[in-house]
């Protein structure tokens, strides 16, 4: 069984076969405004359900990207040196310059071991954090597929911040996923009009049809001013599709949930 605790935004504590894994650490309070480059910015509208101290010891941090504050903020960054391993993008690992940081490109894998626990295999999956040709602006981003011990299949797949694009569809068809952690929200900025930088509910329905996980958990869809899809609309979109609606589990922030 996998236990998930949603801290807020993209930040989830995963307890998986003795491993304590934290995704995209964000612990700053609400009300702060952060720049994202090229004139774009966003305001954090909701603080974390738990503090970093409440979360406690972490073995692994899965950091989809280090250069946007809604995925790594100041208090989240302070937590990184205390983790056994921080797995992120190759450019992110270089920027962090931490001895525990491991950089992966999409398709690359790293294997983590610890006494008394099964090995944890982390494979980076493709992300495109915006429309075509946006990578020079949006930067490198990855998702993560986690496998435990010698079991077949993926225990958890975290999509990371991405639009639905061809490499993501291709990976979704090949993975045998237990729990799918979906980054949604349909990010938009006034400066770039209708262009989207993350998936919306309709994209989630398509991705679920391709990947067919045992359960899907939406995260990172509220609490920031740059999300353009209202949470109620997202819920209605997923509930309206009988295949998607039966798979989706909504987490209560701060409450450990076994899946």
PDB file of N, CA, C and O in Angstrom, residues 70-143:
ATOM      1  N   UNK A  70       6.652  27.685  -7.516  1.00  0.00           N
ATOM      2  CA  UNK A  70       5.493  26.871  -7.149  1.00  0.00           C
ATOM      3  C   UNK A  70       5.849  25.393  -7.100  1.00  0.00           C
ATOM      4  O   UNK A  70       5.014  24.564  -6.711  1.00  0.00           O
ATOM      5  N   UNK A  71       7.093  25.048  -7.442  1.00  0.00           N
ATOM      6  CA  UNK A  71       7.577  23.669  -7.310  1.00  0.00           C
ATOM      7  C   UNK A  71       8.747  23.554  -6.331  1.00  0.00           C
ATOM      8  O   UNK A  71       9.000  22.471  -5.809  1.00  0.00           O
ATOM      9  N   UNK A  72       9.440  24.646  -6.095  1.00  0.00           N
ATOM     10  CA  UNK A  72      10.499  24.684  -5.086  1.00  0.00           C
ATOM     11  C   UNK A  72      10.609  26.125  -4.592  1.00  0.00           C
ATOM     12  O   UNK A  72      11.098  26.990  -5.316  1.00  0.00           O
ATOM     13  N   UNK A  73      10.145  26.353  -3.358  1.00  0.00           N
ATOM     14  CA  UNK A  73      10.205  27.698  -2.806  1.00  0.00           C
ATOM     15  C   UNK A  73      11.327  27.794  -1.768  1.00  0.00           C
ATOM     16  O   UNK A  73      12.139  26.861  -1.624  1.00  0.00           O
ATOM     17  N   UNK A  74      11.392  28.884  -1.064  1.00  0.00           N
ATOM     18  CA  UNK A  74      12.521  29.113  -0.159  1.00  0.00           C
ATOM     19  C   UNK A  74      12.581  28.087   0.975  1.00  0.00           C
ATOM     20  O   UNK A  74      13.642  27.514   1.259  1.00  0.00           O
ATOM     21  N   UNK A  75      11.455  27.844   1.639  1.00  0.00           N
ATOM     22  CA  UNK A  75      11.462  26.880   2.731  1.00  0.00           C
ATOM     23  C   UNK A  75      11.621  25.453   2.221  1.00  0.00           C
ATOM     24  O   UNK A  75      12.208  24.607   2.902  1.00  0.00           O
ATOM     25  N   UNK A  76      11.142  25.189   1.024  1.00  0.00           N
ATOM     26  CA  UNK A  76      11.369  23.881   0.423  1.00  0.00           C
ATOM     27  C   UNK A  76      12.830  23.661   0.078  1.00  0.00           C
ATOM     28  O   UNK A  76      13.381  22.573   0.280  1.00  0.00           O
ATOM     29  N   UNK A  77      13.467  24.698  -0.407  1.00  0.00           N
ATOM     30  CA  UNK A  77      14.889  24.598  -0.762  1.00  0.00           C
ATOM     31  C   UNK A  77      15.736  24.310   0.477  1.00  0.00           C
ATOM     32  O   UNK A  77      16.721  23.565   0.413  1.00  0.00           O
ATOM     33  N   UNK A  78      15.348  24.871   1.609  1.00  0.00           N
ATOM     34  CA  UNK A  78      16.107  24.660   2.845  1.00  0.00           C
ATOM     35  C   UNK A  78      16.057  23.208   3.301  1.00  0.00           C
ATOM     36  O   UNK A  78      16.940  22.752   4.034  1.00  0.00           O
ATOM     37  N   UNK A  79      15.052  22.471   2.858  1.00  0.00           N
ATOM     38  CA  UNK A  79      14.896  21.071   3.255  1.00  0.00           C
ATOM     39  C   UNK A  79      15.809  20.132   2.467  1.00  0.00           C
ATOM     40  O   UNK A  79      16.137  19.038   2.925  1.00  0.00           O
ATOM     41  N   UNK A  80      16.249  20.540   1.279  1.00  0.00           N
ATOM     42  CA  UNK A  80      16.946  19.625   0.361  1.00  0.00           C
ATOM     43  C   UNK A  80      18.224  19.005   0.937  1.00  0.00           C
ATOM     44  O   UNK A  80      18.452  17.799   0.764  1.00  0.00           O
ATOM     45  N   UNK A  81      19.098  19.758   1.607  1.00  0.00           N
ATOM     46  CA  UNK A  81      20.344  19.137   2.085  1.00  0.00           C
ATOM     47  C   UNK A  81      20.133  18.004   3.081  1.00  0.00           C
ATOM     48  O   UNK A  81      21.002  17.145   3.230  1.00  0.00           O
ATOM     49  N   UNK A  82      18.976  17.970   3.761  1.00  0.00           N
ATOM     50  CA  UNK A  82      18.739  16.933   4.749  1.00  0.00           C
ATOM     51  C   UNK A  82      18.230  15.628   4.184  1.00  0.00           C
ATOM     52  O   UNK A  82      18.162  14.625   4.912  1.00  0.00           O
ATOM     53  N   UNK A  83      17.863  15.603   2.903  1.00  0.00           N
ATOM     54  CA  UNK A  83      17.386  14.366   2.273  1.00  0.00           C
ATOM     55  C   UNK A  83      18.571  13.491   1.889  1.00  0.00           C
ATOM     56  O   UNK A  83      19.672  13.977   1.601  1.00  0.00           O
ATOM     57  N   UNK A  84      18.340  12.189   1.852  1.00  0.00           N
ATOM     58  CA  UNK A  84      19.389  11.277   1.406  1.00  0.00           C
ATOM     59  C   UNK A  84      19.708  11.509  -0.063  1.00  0.00           C
ATOM     60  O   UNK A  84      20.879  11.496  -0.460  1.00  0.00           O
ATOM     61  N   UNK A  85      18.670  11.724  -0.870  1.00  0.00           N
ATOM     62  CA  UNK A  85      18.871  11.952  -2.301  1.00  0.00           C
ATOM     63  C   UNK A  85      17.837  12.943  -2.806  1.00  0.00           C
ATOM     64  O   UNK A  85      16.680  12.936  -2.374  1.00  0.00           O
ATOM     65  N   UNK A  86      18.265  13.814  -3.718  1.00  0.00           N
ATOM     66  CA  UNK A  86      17.378  14.720  -4.438  1.00  0.00           C
ATOM     67  C   UNK A  86      17.506  14.366  -5.915  1.00  0.00           C
ATOM     68  O   UNK A  86      18.593  14.491  -6.496  1.00  0.00           O
ATOM     69  N   UNK A  87      16.411  13.909  -6.508  1.00  0.00           N
ATOM     70  CA  UNK A  87      16.427  13.519  -7.915  1.00  0.00           C
ATOM     71  C   UNK A  87      15.685  14.584  -8.705  1.00  0.00           C
ATOM     72  O   UNK A  87      14.533  14.927  -8.399  1.00  0.00           O
ATOM     73  N   UNK A  88      16.346  15.131  -9.721  1.00  0.00           N
ATOM     74  CA  UNK A  88      15.790  16.253 -10.463  1.00  0.00           C
ATOM     75  C   UNK A  88      16.298  16.215 -11.902  1.00  0.00           C
ATOM     76  O   UNK A  88      16.798  15.183 -12.364  1.00  0.00           O
ATOM     77  N   UNK A  89      16.162  17.321 -12.610  1.00  0.00           N
ATOM     78  CA  UNK A  89      16.673  17.415 -13.974  1.00  0.00           C
ATOM     79  C   UNK A  89      18.197  17.544 -13.953  1.00  0.00           C
ATOM     80  O   UNK A  89      18.792  17.909 -12.940  1.00  0.00           O
ATOM     81  N   UNK A  90      18.820  17.302 -15.077  1.00  0.00           N
ATOM     82  CA  UNK A  90      20.276  17.496 -15.150  1.00  0.00           C
ATOM     83  C   UNK A  90      20.670  18.954 -14.888  1.00  0.00           C
ATOM     84  O   UNK A  90      21.566  19.221 -14.086  1.00  0.00           O
ATOM     85  N   UNK A  91      20.017  19.940 -15.575  1.00  0.00           N
ATOM     86  CA  UNK A  91      20.377  21.329 -15.266  1.00  0.00           C
ATOM     87  C   UNK A  91      20.077  21.696 -13.816  1.00  0.00           C
ATOM     88  O   UNK A  91      20.823  22.458 -13.203  1.00  0.00           O
ATOM     89  N   UNK A  92      18.985  21.142 -13.265  1.00  0.00           N
ATOM     90  CA  UNK A  92      18.647  21.436 -11.876  1.00  0.00           C
ATOM     91  C   UNK A  92      19.699  20.933 -10.909  1.00  0.00           C
ATOM     92  O   UNK A  92      20.050  21.619  -9.945  1.00  0.00           O
ATOM     93  N   UNK A  93      20.204  19.726 -11.149  1.00  0.00           N
ATOM     94  CA  UNK A  93      21.248  19.180 -10.276  1.00  0.00           C
ATOM     95  C   UNK A  93      22.500  20.051 -10.318  1.00  0.00           C
ATOM     96  O   UNK A  93      23.153  20.273  -9.288  1.00  0.00           O
ATOM     97  N   UNK A  94      22.822  20.578 -11.500  1.00  0.00           N
ATOM     98  CA  UNK A  94      23.999  21.457 -11.603  1.00  0.00           C
ATOM     99  C   UNK A  94      23.770  22.758 -10.834  1.00  0.00           C
ATOM    100  O   UNK A  94      24.658  23.240 -10.140  1.00  0.00           O
ATOM    101  N   UNK A  95      22.564  23.322 -10.950  1.00  0.00           N
ATOM    102  CA  UNK A  95      22.288  24.581 -10.258  1.00  0.00           C
ATOM    103  C   UNK A  95      22.252  24.393  -8.742  1.00  0.00           C
ATOM    104  O   UNK A  95      22.742  25.236  -7.998  1.00  0.00           O
ATOM    105  N   UNK A  96      21.671  23.277  -8.291  1.00  0.00           N
ATOM    106  CA  UNK A  96      21.602  23.027  -6.853  1.00  0.00           C
ATOM    107  C   UNK A  96      22.982  22.809  -6.246  1.00  0.00           C
ATOM    108  O   UNK A  96      23.252  23.217  -5.124  1.00  0.00           O
ATOM    109  N   UNK A  97      23.852  22.123  -7.001  1.00  0.00           N
ATOM    110  CA  UNK A  97      25.236  21.878  -6.565  1.00  0.00           C
ATOM    111  C   UNK A  97      25.291  21.245  -5.177  1.00  0.00           C
ATOM    112  O   UNK A  97      26.138  21.603  -4.354  1.00  0.00           O
ATOM    113  N   UNK A  98      24.390  20.297  -4.940  1.00  0.00           N
ATOM    114  CA  UNK A  98      24.364  19.584  -3.661  1.00  0.00           C
ATOM    115  C   UNK A  98      24.977  18.200  -3.832  1.00  0.00           C
ATOM    116  O   UNK A  98      24.772  17.549  -4.871  1.00  0.00           O
ATOM    117  N   UNK A  99      25.688  17.698  -2.839  1.00  0.00           N
ATOM    118  CA  UNK A  99      26.283  16.359  -2.974  1.00  0.00           C
ATOM    119  C   UNK A  99      25.256  15.246  -3.073  1.00  0.00           C
ATOM    120  O   UNK A  99      25.571  14.157  -3.574  1.00  0.00           O
ATOM    121  N   UNK A 100      24.017  15.494  -2.621  1.00  0.00           N
ATOM    122  CA  UNK A 100      22.987  14.459  -2.677  1.00  0.00           C
ATOM    123  C   UNK A 100      22.090  14.563  -3.908  1.00  0.00           C
ATOM    124  O   UNK A 100      21.120  13.809  -4.043  1.00  0.00           O
ATOM    125  N   UNK A 101      22.385  15.494  -4.827  1.00  0.00           N
ATOM    126  CA  UNK A 101      21.535  15.710  -6.002  1.00  0.00           C
ATOM    127  C   UNK A 101      21.941  14.796  -7.145  1.00  0.00           C
ATOM    128  O   UNK A 101      23.131  14.630  -7.439  1.00  0.00           O
ATOM    129  N   UNK A 102      20.944  14.217  -7.797  1.00  0.00           N
ATOM    130  CA  UNK A 102      21.147  13.373  -8.967  1.00  0.00           C
ATOM    131  C   UNK A 102      20.305  13.915 -10.104  1.00  0.00           C
ATOM    132  O   UNK A 102      19.089  14.076  -9.969  1.00  0.00           O
ATOM    133  N   UNK A 103      20.925  14.211 -11.237  1.00  0.00           N
ATOM    134  CA  UNK A 103      20.216  14.756 -12.380  1.00  0.00           C
ATOM    135  C   UNK A 103      19.897  13.696 -13.410  1.00  0.00           C
ATOM    136  O   UNK A 103      20.749  12.878 -13.751  1.00  0.00           O
ATOM    137  N   UNK A 104      18.660  13.713 -13.905  1.00  0.00           N
ATOM    138  CA  UNK A 104      18.225  12.756 -14.915  1.00  0.00           C
ATOM    139  C   UNK A 104      17.600  13.498 -16.096  1.00  0.00           C
ATOM    140  O   UNK A 104      16.892  14.485 -15.918  1.00  0.00           O
ATOM    141  N   UNK A 105      17.838  12.979 -17.282  1.00  0.00           N
ATOM    142  CA  UNK A 105      17.106  13.378 -18.471  1.00  0.00           C
ATOM    143  C   UNK A 105      15.971  12.377 -18.683  1.00  0.00           C
ATOM    144  O   UNK A 105      16.014  11.258 -18.149  1.00  0.00           O
ATOM    145  N   UNK A 106      14.929  12.740 -19.440  1.00  0.00           N
ATOM    146  CA  UNK A 106      13.833  11.797 -19.672  1.00  0.00           C
ATOM    147  C   UNK A 106      14.337  10.461 -20.205  1.00  0.00           C
ATOM    148  O   UNK A 106      15.173  10.408 -21.111  1.00  0.00           O
ATOM    149  N   UNK A 107      13.854   9.370 -19.601  1.00  0.00           N
ATOM    150  CA  UNK A 107      14.265   8.027 -19.977  1.00  0.00           C
ATOM    151  C   UNK A 107      15.399   7.474 -19.146  1.00  0.00           C
ATOM    152  O   UNK A 107      15.632   6.257 -19.152  1.00  0.00           O
ATOM    153  N   UNK A 108      16.113   8.337 -18.428  1.00  0.00           N
ATOM    154  CA  UNK A 108      17.214   7.871 -17.586  1.00  0.00           C
ATOM    155  C   UNK A 108      16.701   7.400 -16.229  1.00  0.00           C
ATOM    156  O   UNK A 108      15.652   7.842 -15.751  1.00  0.00           O
ATOM    157  N   UNK A 109      17.460   6.524 -15.596  1.00  0.00           N
ATOM    158  CA  UNK A 109      17.055   5.863 -14.363  1.00  0.00           C
ATOM    159  C   UNK A 109      18.164   5.946 -13.328  1.00  0.00           C
ATOM    160  O   UNK A 109      19.351   5.908 -13.667  1.00  0.00           O
ATOM    161  N   UNK A 110      17.769   6.061 -12.065  1.00  0.00           N
ATOM    162  CA  UNK A 110      18.709   5.926 -10.958  1.00  0.00           C
ATOM    163  C   UNK A 110      18.116   4.952  -9.947  1.00  0.00           C
ATOM    164  O   UNK A 110      16.893   4.846  -9.810  1.00  0.00           O
ATOM    165  N   UNK A 111      18.986   4.233  -9.245  1.00  0.00           N
ATOM    166  CA  UNK A 111      18.548   3.211  -8.285  1.00  0.00           C
ATOM    167  C   UNK A 111      19.029   3.607  -6.895  1.00  0.00           C
ATOM    168  O   UNK A 111      20.206   3.885  -6.692  1.00  0.00           O
ATOM    169  N   UNK A 112      18.111   3.647  -5.951  1.00  0.00           N
ATOM    170  CA  UNK A 112      18.405   4.043  -4.589  1.00  0.00           C
ATOM    171  C   UNK A 112      18.273   2.832  -3.675  1.00  0.00           C
ATOM    172  O   UNK A 112      17.330   2.040  -3.804  1.00  0.00           O
ATOM    173  N   UNK A 113      19.206   2.697  -2.747  1.00  0.00           N
ATOM    174  CA  UNK A 113      19.175   1.584  -1.803  1.00  0.00           C
ATOM    175  C   UNK A 113      19.337   2.103  -0.389  1.00  0.00           C
ATOM    176  O   UNK A 113      19.932   3.162  -0.153  1.00  0.00           O
ATOM    177  N   UNK A 114      18.783   1.338   0.567  1.00  0.00           N
ATOM    178  CA  UNK A 114      18.908   1.671   1.989  1.00  0.00           C
ATOM    179  C   UNK A 114      18.705   0.394   2.790  1.00  0.00           C
ATOM    180  O   UNK A 114      17.944  -0.491   2.371  1.00  0.00           O
ATOM    181  N   UNK A 115      19.385   0.242   3.915  1.00  0.00           N
ATOM    182  CA  UNK A 115      19.247  -0.968   4.725  1.00  0.00           C
ATOM    183  C   UNK A 115      17.791  -1.212   5.141  1.00  0.00           C
ATOM    184  O   UNK A 115      17.092  -0.287   5.553  1.00  0.00           O
ATOM    185  N   UNK A 116      17.360  -2.450   5.003  1.00  0.00           N
ATOM    186  CA  UNK A 116      16.026  -2.831   5.447  1.00  0.00           C
ATOM    187  C   UNK A 116      14.893  -2.444   4.526  1.00  0.00           C
ATOM    188  O   UNK A 116      13.722  -2.628   4.874  1.00  0.00           O
ATOM    189  N   UNK A 117      15.210  -1.902   3.340  1.00  0.00           N
ATOM    190  CA  UNK A 117      14.158  -1.504   2.400  1.00  0.00           C
ATOM    191  C   UNK A 117      14.455  -2.089   1.028  1.00  0.00           C
ATOM    192  O   UNK A 117      15.631  -2.252   0.662  1.00  0.00           O
ATOM    193  N   UNK A 118      13.434  -2.365   0.237  1.00  0.00           N
ATOM    194  CA  UNK A 118      13.682  -2.805  -1.135  1.00  0.00           C
ATOM    195  C   UNK A 118      14.268  -1.661  -1.957  1.00  0.00           C
ATOM    196  O   UNK A 118      14.000  -0.488  -1.670  1.00  0.00           O
ATOM    197  N   UNK A 119      15.075  -1.960  -2.959  1.00  0.00           N
ATOM    198  CA  UNK A 119      15.603  -0.886  -3.804  1.00  0.00           C
ATOM    199  C   UNK A 119      14.473  -0.078  -4.453  1.00  0.00           C
ATOM    200  O   UNK A 119      13.408  -0.608  -4.771  1.00  0.00           O
ATOM    201  N   UNK A 120      14.737   1.194  -4.633  1.00  0.00           N
ATOM    202  CA  UNK A 120      13.787   2.102  -5.276  1.00  0.00           C
ATOM    203  C   UNK A 120      14.397   2.568  -6.593  1.00  0.00           C
ATOM    204  O   UNK A 120      15.470   3.174  -6.601  1.00  0.00           O
ATOM    205  N   UNK A 121      13.721   2.276  -7.683  1.00  0.00           N
ATOM    206  CA  UNK A 121      14.180   2.686  -9.008  1.00  0.00           C
ATOM    207  C   UNK A 121      13.360   3.876  -9.474  1.00  0.00           C
ATOM    208  O   UNK A 121      12.125   3.815  -9.504  1.00  0.00           O
ATOM    209  N   UNK A 122      14.039   4.962  -9.826  1.00  0.00           N
ATOM    210  CA  UNK A 122      13.390   6.194 -10.259  1.00  0.00           C
ATOM    211  C   UNK A 122      13.752   6.440 -11.715  1.00  0.00           C
ATOM    212  O   UNK A 122      14.928   6.539 -12.063  1.00  0.00           O
ATOM    213  N   UNK A 123      12.738   6.521 -12.555  1.00  0.00           N
ATOM    214  CA  UNK A 123      12.934   6.789 -13.982  1.00  0.00           C
ATOM    215  C   UNK A 123      12.306   8.134 -14.327  1.00  0.00           C
ATOM    216  O   UNK A 123      11.142   8.383 -13.997  1.00  0.00           O
ATOM    217  N   UNK A 124      13.066   9.003 -14.976  1.00  0.00           N
ATOM    218  CA  UNK A 124      12.551  10.303 -15.389  1.00  0.00           C
ATOM    219  C   UNK A 124      11.667  10.138 -16.624  1.00  0.00           C
ATOM    220  O   UNK A 124      12.017   9.425 -17.563  1.00  0.00           O
ATOM    221  N   UNK A 125      10.505  10.790 -16.601  1.00  0.00           N
ATOM    222  CA  UNK A 125       9.576  10.736 -17.722  1.00  0.00           C
ATOM    223  C   UNK A 125       9.465  12.116 -18.372  1.00  0.00           C
ATOM    224  O   UNK A 125       9.737  13.136 -17.736  1.00  0.00           O
ATOM    225  N   UNK A 126       9.067  12.173 -19.641  1.00  0.00           N
ATOM    226  CA  UNK A 126       9.123  13.442 -20.370  1.00  0.00           C
ATOM    227  C   UNK A 126       8.062  14.439 -19.934  1.00  0.00           C
ATOM    228  O   UNK A 126       6.925  14.078 -19.622  1.00  0.00           O
ATOM    229  N   UNK A 127       8.448  15.702 -19.915  1.00  0.00           N
ATOM    230  CA  UNK A 127       7.548  16.830 -19.680  1.00  0.00           C
ATOM    231  C   UNK A 127       7.844  17.919 -20.706  1.00  0.00           C
ATOM    232  O   UNK A 127       8.996  18.071 -21.132  1.00  0.00           O
ATOM    233  N   UNK A 128       6.812  18.644 -21.079  1.00  0.00           N
ATOM    234  CA  UNK A 128       6.998  19.897 -21.816  1.00  0.00           C
ATOM    235  C   UNK A 128       6.122  20.930 -21.137  1.00  0.00           C
ATOM    236  O   UNK A 128       4.903  20.881 -21.226  1.00  0.00           O
ATOM    237  N   UNK A 129       6.764  21.842 -20.442  1.00  0.00           N
ATOM    238  CA  UNK A 129       6.065  22.783 -19.558  1.00  0.00           C
ATOM    239  C   UNK A 129       5.591  23.996 -20.349  1.00  0.00           C
ATOM    240  O   UNK A 129       5.891  25.149 -20.004  1.00  0.00           O
ATOM    241  N   UNK A 130       4.837  23.724 -21.430  1.00  0.00           N
ATOM    242  CA  UNK A 130       4.316  24.807 -22.245  1.00  0.00           C
ATOM    243  C   UNK A 130       4.064  24.368 -23.669  1.00  0.00           C
ATOM    244  O   UNK A 130       4.176  23.185 -24.008  1.00  0.00           O
ATOM    245  N   UNK A 131       3.740  25.310 -24.543  1.00  0.00           N
ATOM    246  CA  UNK A 131       3.459  24.992 -25.947  1.00  0.00           C
ATOM    247  C   UNK A 131       4.725  24.585 -26.683  1.00  0.00           C
ATOM    248  O   UNK A 131       5.829  24.654 -26.133  1.00  0.00           O
ATOM    249  N   UNK A 132       4.608  24.148 -27.947  1.00  0.00           N
ATOM    250  CA  UNK A 132       5.798  23.796 -28.719  1.00  0.00           C
ATOM    251  C   UNK A 132       6.815  24.941 -28.729  1.00  0.00           C
ATOM    252  O   UNK A 132       6.455  26.118 -28.762  1.00  0.00           O
ATOM    253  N   UNK A 133       8.077  24.577 -28.666  1.00  0.00           N
ATOM    254  CA  UNK A 133       9.211  25.510 -28.708  1.00  0.00           C
ATOM    255  C   UNK A 133       9.329  26.373 -27.452  1.00  0.00           C
ATOM    256  O   UNK A 133      10.047  27.371 -27.446  1.00  0.00           O
ATOM    257  N   UNK A 134       8.643  25.970 -26.361  1.00  0.00           N
ATOM    258  CA  UNK A 134       8.682  26.777 -25.138  1.00  0.00           C
ATOM    259  C   UNK A 134       9.813  26.402 -24.198  1.00  0.00           C
ATOM    260  O   UNK A 134      10.039  27.105 -23.206  1.00  0.00           O
ATOM    261  N   UNK A 135      10.538  25.321 -24.480  1.00  0.00           N
ATOM    262  CA  UNK A 135      11.534  24.879 -23.508  1.00  0.00           C
ATOM    263  C   UNK A 135      12.596  25.929 -23.206  1.00  0.00           C
ATOM    264  O   UNK A 135      13.001  26.064 -22.046  1.00  0.00           O
ATOM    265  N   UNK A 136      13.097  26.717 -24.186  1.00  0.00           N
ATOM    266  CA  UNK A 136      14.083  27.746 -23.823  1.00  0.00           C
ATOM    267  C   UNK A 136      13.560  28.739 -22.795  1.00  0.00           C
ATOM    268  O   UNK A 136      14.341  29.323 -22.045  1.00  0.00           O
ATOM    269  N   UNK A 137      12.237  28.937 -22.747  1.00  0.00           N
ATOM    270  CA  UNK A 137      11.645  29.854 -21.781  1.00  0.00           C
ATOM    271  C   UNK A 137      11.274  29.117 -20.496  1.00  0.00           C
ATOM    272  O   UNK A 137      11.592  29.563 -19.384  1.00  0.00           O
ATOM    273  N   UNK A 138      10.603  27.973 -20.633  1.00  0.00           N
ATOM    274  CA  UNK A 138      10.082  27.247 -19.468  1.00  0.00           C
ATOM    275  C   UNK A 138      11.146  26.406 -18.781  1.00  0.00           C
ATOM    276  O   UNK A 138      11.005  26.069 -17.603  1.00  0.00           O
ATOM    277  N   UNK A 139      12.199  26.019 -19.493  1.00  0.00           N
ATOM    278  CA  UNK A 139      13.262  25.227 -18.899  1.00  0.00           C
ATOM    279  C   UNK A 139      12.964  23.735 -18.877  1.00  0.00           C
ATOM    280  O   UNK A 139      11.888  23.284 -19.241  1.00  0.00           O
ATOM    281  N   UNK A 140      13.960  22.967 -18.429  1.00  0.00           N
ATOM    282  CA  UNK A 140      13.842  21.511 -18.382  1.00  0.00           C
ATOM    283  C   UNK A 140      12.983  21.087 -17.197  1.00  0.00           C
ATOM    284  O   UNK A 140      13.132  21.592 -16.082  1.00  0.00           O
ATOM    285  N   UNK A 141      12.073  20.141 -17.435  1.00  0.00           N
ATOM    286  CA  UNK A 141      11.183  19.588 -16.420  1.00  0.00           C
ATOM    287  C   UNK A 141      11.082  18.086 -16.668  1.00  0.00           C
ATOM    288  O   UNK A 141      11.098  17.640 -17.818  1.00  0.00           O
ATOM    289  N   UNK A 142      10.970  17.300 -15.604  1.00  0.00           N
ATOM    290  CA  UNK A 142      10.738  15.861 -15.746  1.00  0.00           C
ATOM    291  C   UNK A 142       9.651  15.409 -14.778  1.00  0.00           C
ATOM    292  O   UNK A 142       9.379  16.070 -13.770  1.00  0.00           O
ATOM    293  N   UNK A 143       9.026  14.273 -15.117  1.00  0.00           N
ATOM    294  CA  UNK A 143       8.198  13.535 -14.170  1.00  0.00           C
ATOM    295  C   UNK A 143       8.996  12.346 -13.666  1.00  0.00           C
ATOM    296  O   UNK A 143      10.162  12.161 -14.028  1.00  0.00           O
TER     297      UNK A 143
END
